Short mmCIF file of C-alpha atoms in Angstrom, two decimals:
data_model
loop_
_atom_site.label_atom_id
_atom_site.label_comp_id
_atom_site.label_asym_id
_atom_site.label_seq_id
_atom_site.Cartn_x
_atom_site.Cartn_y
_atom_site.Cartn_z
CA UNK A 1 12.88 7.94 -0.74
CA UNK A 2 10.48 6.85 1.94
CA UNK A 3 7.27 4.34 0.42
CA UNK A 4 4.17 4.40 2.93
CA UNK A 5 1.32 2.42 2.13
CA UNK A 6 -1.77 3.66 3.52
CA UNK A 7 -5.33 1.40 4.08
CA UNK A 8 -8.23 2.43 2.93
CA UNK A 9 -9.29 2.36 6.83
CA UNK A 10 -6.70 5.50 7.45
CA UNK A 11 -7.12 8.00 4.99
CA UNK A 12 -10.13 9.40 6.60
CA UNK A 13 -7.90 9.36 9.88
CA UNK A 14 -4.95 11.12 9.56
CA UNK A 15 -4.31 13.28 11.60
CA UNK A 16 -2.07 16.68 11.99
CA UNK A 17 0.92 14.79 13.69
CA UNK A 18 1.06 12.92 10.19
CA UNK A 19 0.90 15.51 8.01
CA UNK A 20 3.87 17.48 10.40
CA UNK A 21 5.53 14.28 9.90
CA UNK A 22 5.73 14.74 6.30
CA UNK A 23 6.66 18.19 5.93
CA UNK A 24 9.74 17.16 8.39
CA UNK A 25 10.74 14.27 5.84
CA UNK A 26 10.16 16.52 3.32
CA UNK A 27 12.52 19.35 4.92
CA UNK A 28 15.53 16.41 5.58
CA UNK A 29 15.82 15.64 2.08
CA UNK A 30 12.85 13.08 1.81
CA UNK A 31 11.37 12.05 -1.47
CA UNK A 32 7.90 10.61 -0.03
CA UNK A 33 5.90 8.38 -2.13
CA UNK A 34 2.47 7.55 -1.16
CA UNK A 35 0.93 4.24 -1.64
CA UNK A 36 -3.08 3.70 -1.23
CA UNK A 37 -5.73 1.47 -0.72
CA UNK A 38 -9.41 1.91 -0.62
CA UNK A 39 -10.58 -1.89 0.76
CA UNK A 40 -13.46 -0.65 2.98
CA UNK A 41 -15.23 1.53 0.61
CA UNK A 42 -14.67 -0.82 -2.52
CA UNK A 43 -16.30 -3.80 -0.64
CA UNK A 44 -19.11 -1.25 0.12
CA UNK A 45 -19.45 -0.65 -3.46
CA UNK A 46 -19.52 -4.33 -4.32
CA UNK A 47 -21.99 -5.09 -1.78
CA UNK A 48 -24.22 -2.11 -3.10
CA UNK A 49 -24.08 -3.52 -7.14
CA UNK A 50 -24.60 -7.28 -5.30
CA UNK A 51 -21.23 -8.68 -5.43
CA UNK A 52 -19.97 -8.63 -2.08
CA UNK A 53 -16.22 -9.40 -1.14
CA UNK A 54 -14.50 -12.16 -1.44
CA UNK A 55 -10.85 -12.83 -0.62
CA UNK A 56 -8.71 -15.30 -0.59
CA UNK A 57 -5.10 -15.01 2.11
CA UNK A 58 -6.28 -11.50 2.26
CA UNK A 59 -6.26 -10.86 -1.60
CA UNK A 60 -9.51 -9.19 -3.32
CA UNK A 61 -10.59 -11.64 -5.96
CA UNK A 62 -11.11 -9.34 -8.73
CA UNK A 63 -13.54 -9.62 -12.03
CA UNK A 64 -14.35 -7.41 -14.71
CA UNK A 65 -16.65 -5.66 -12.51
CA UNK A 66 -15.07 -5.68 -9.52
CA UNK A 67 -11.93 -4.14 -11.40
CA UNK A 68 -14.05 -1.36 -12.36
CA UNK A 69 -15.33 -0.44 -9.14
CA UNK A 70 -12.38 -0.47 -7.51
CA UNK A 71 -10.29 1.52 -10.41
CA UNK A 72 -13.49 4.39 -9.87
CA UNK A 73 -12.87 3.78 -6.09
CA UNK A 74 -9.24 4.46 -5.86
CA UNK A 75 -8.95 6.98 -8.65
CA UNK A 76 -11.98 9.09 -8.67
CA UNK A 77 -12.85 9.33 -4.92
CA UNK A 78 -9.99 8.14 -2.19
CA UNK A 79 -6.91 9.87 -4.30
CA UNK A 80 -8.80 13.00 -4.58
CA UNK A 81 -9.21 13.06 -0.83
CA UNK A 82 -5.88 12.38 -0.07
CA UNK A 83 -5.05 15.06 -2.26
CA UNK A 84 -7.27 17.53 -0.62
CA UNK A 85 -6.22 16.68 2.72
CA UNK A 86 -2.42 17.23 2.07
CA UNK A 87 -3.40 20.72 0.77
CA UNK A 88 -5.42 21.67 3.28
CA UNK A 89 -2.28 21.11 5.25
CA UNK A 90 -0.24 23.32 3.09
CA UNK A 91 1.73 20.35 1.44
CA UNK A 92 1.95 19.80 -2.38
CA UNK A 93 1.02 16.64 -3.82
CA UNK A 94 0.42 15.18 -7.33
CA UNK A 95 -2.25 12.54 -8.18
CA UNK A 96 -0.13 9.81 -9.93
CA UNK A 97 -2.55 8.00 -11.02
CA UNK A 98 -5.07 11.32 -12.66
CA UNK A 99 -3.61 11.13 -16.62
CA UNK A 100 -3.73 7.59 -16.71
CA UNK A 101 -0.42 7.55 -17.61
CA UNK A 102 1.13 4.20 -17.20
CA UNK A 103 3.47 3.58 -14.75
CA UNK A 104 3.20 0.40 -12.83
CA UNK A 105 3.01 -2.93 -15.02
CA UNK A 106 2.09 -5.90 -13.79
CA UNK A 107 1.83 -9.98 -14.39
CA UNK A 108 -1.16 -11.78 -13.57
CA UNK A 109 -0.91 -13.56 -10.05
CA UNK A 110 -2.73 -16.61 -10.67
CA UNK A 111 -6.23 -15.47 -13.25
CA UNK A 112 -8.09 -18.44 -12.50
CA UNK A 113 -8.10 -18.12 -9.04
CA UNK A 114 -8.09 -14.42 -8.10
CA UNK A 115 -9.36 -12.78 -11.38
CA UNK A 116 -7.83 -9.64 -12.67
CA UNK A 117 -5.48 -9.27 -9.89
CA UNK A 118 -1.59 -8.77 -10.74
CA UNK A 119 2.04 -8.44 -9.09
CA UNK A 120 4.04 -5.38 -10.26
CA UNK A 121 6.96 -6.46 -12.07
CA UNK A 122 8.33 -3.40 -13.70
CA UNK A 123 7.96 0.69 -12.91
CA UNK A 124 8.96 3.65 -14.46
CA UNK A 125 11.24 5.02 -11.55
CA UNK A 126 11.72 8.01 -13.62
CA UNK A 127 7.96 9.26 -13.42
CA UNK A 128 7.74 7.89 -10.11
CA UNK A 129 11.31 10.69 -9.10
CA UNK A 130 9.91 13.56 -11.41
CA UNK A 131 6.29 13.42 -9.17
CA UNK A 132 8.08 13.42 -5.63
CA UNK A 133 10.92 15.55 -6.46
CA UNK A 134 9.43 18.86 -5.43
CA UNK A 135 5.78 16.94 -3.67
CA UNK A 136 4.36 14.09 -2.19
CA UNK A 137 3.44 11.15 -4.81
CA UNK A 138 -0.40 10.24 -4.64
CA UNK A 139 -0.10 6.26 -6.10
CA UNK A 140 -3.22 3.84 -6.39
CA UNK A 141 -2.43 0.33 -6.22
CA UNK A 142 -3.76 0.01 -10.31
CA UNK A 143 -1.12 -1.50 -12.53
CA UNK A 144 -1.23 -2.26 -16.84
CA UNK A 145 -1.50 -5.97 -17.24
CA UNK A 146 0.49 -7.35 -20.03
CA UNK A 147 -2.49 -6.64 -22.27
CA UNK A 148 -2.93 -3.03 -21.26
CA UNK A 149 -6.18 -3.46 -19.27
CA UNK A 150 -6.06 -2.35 -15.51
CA UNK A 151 -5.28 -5.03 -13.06
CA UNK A 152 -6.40 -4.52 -9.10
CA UNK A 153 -2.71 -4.58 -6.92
CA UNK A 154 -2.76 -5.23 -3.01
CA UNK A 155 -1.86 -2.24 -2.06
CA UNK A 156 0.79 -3.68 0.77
CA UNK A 157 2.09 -5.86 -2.04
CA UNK A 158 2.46 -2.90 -4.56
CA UNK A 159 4.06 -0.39 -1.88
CA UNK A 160 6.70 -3.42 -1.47
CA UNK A 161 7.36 -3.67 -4.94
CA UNK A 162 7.59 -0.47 -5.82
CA UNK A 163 10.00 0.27 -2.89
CA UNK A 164 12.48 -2.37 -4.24
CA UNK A 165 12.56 -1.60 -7.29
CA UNK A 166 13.22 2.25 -6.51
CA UNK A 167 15.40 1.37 -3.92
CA UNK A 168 14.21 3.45 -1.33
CA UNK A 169 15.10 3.77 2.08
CA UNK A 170 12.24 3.17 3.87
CA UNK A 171 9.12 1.19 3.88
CA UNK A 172 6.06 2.16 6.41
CA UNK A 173 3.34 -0.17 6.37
CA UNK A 174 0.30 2.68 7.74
CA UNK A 175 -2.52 0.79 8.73
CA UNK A 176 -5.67 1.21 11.26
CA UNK A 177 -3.68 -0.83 14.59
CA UNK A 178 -0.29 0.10 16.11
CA UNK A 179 1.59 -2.58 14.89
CA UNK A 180 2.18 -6.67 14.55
CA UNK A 181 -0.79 -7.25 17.55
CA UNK A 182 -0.17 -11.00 19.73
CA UNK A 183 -2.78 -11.42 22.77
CA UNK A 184 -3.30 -7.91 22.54
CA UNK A 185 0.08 -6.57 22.95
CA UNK A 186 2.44 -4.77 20.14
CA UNK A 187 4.97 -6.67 19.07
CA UNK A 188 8.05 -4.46 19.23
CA UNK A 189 10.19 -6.69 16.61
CA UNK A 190 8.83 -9.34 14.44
CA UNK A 191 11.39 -12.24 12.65
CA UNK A 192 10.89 -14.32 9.88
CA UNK A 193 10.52 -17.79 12.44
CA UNK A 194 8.36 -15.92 14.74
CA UNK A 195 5.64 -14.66 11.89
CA UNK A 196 6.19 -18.31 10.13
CA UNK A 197 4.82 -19.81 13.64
CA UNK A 198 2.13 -17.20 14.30
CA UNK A 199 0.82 -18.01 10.27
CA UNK A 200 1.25 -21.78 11.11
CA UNK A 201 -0.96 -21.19 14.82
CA UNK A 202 -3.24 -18.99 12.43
CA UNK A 203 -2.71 -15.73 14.54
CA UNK A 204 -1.67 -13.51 11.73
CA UNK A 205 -5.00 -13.49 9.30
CA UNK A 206 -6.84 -11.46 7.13
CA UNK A 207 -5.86 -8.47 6.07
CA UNK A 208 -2.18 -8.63 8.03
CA UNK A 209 -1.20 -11.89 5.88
CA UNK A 210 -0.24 -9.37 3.26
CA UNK A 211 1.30 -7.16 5.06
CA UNK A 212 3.78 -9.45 6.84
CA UNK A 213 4.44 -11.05 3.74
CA UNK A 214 5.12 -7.95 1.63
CA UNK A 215 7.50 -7.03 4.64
CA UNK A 216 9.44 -9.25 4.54
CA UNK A 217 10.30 -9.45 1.04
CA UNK A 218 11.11 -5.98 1.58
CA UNK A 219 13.78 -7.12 3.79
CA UNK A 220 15.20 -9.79 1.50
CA UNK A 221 15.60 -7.02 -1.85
CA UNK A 222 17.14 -4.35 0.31
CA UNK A 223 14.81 -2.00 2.04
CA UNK A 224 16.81 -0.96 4.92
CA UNK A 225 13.97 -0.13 7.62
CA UNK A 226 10.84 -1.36 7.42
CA UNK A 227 7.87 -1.33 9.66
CA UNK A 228 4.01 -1.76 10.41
CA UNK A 229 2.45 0.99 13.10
CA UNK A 230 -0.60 3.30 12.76
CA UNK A 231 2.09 6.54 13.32
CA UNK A 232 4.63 7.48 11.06
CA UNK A 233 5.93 8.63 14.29
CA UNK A 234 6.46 5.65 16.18
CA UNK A 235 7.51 2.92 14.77
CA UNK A 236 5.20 0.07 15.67
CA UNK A 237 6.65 -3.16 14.36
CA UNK A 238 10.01 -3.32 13.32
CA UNK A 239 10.37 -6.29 10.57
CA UNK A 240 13.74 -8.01 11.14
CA UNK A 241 15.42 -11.07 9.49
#
């Protein structure tokens, strides 16, 4: 199985080459599992109801509200999308996330401080092989807190959980730049002692904090290969011990 997360930046920017890509995984045996985000358009949804983003290391705080908006956001409009586009390209998918069937629980990363905003502990890898065994798994990052209300997943974070805990082979970080960026240039490889300095100098913010972070702990339960580009084709970052 290959887990690729996808920002909320890319899914209105995939292109054909993509989409080929798949249908080649698919045709070597691949189980692919799709992971998504929505960040742009939820914080454009909060800023239209007045409650404008706030995050903290490059997680959402999350409140009632918030929670709401971004279930609707990642449910009812980016999944949909992403499952139009892969038919319009002739490839099957399945909306994980459509019955509200629960398959992704979660703990509570710290309440007081981000809201409802969790850390998958536990998935039903069953499900998660039934909907890629024939198509391409459609996941939002939504998981069932230990009360059964929704709590709001970073999506990096989830697709690095999930990936673990399936085992798969294969983790692909998708996002809107072509990798690990330093003074402007691609970092081919990126270490654990390099990415502790460039956190420490303060050159790996925002949104990439997670995504280095959830790499890496890829790395230490397993994953095989895993990487950070803008191309399923090339590779981008590779994330090394």
């Amino acid at each position: 199985m290959i887990v690729i997360k996808i920002g909320g930046n890319m899914v209105k920017n995939l292109t054909p080459a993509f989409f080929q890509s798949i249908k080649q995984l698919q045709a070597q045996g691949e189980q692919i599992l799709i992971v998504h985000g929505g960040g742009n358009l939820i914080s454009a949804c909060g800023n239209f109801v007045g409650q404008p983003a706030t995050k903290i290391n490059g997680i959402r705080v999350t409140d009632k509200q918030m929670m709401s908006i971004t279930d609707n956001v990642l449910t009812q409009i980016i999944q949909p999308e992403l499952h139009k586009q892969f038919a319009a390209h002739g490839i099957q998918s399945h909306m994980m996330n459509a019955s509200d069937y629960p398959f992704l629980f979660a703990d509570y990363v710290d309440q007081a401080k981000y809201g409802e905003v969790g850390q998958i502990k536990r998935v039903k890898a069953n499900y998660i092989d039934v909907m890629t065994g024939q198509s391409v798994g459609l996941c939002a990052s939504i998981a069932t807190g230990p009360d059964g209300q929704k709590l709001n997943v970073n999506a990096d974070m989830a697709a690095e959980a999930i990936a673990s805990i399936v085992h798969a082979d294969q983790l692909v970080l998708l996002t809107d730049v072509p990798g690990v960026m330093l003074d402007n240039q691609v970092l081919d490889q990126l270490n654990r002692d390099t990415a502790n300095q460039l956190f420490e100098d303060e050159k790996l913010i925002n949104g990439m904090v997670p995504k280095v972070k959830a790499a890496f702990q890829a790395l230490d339960n397993g994953i095989p290969e895993v990487s950070i580009t803008n191309d399923i084709i090339k590779v981008g970052t590779t994330i090394v011990l």
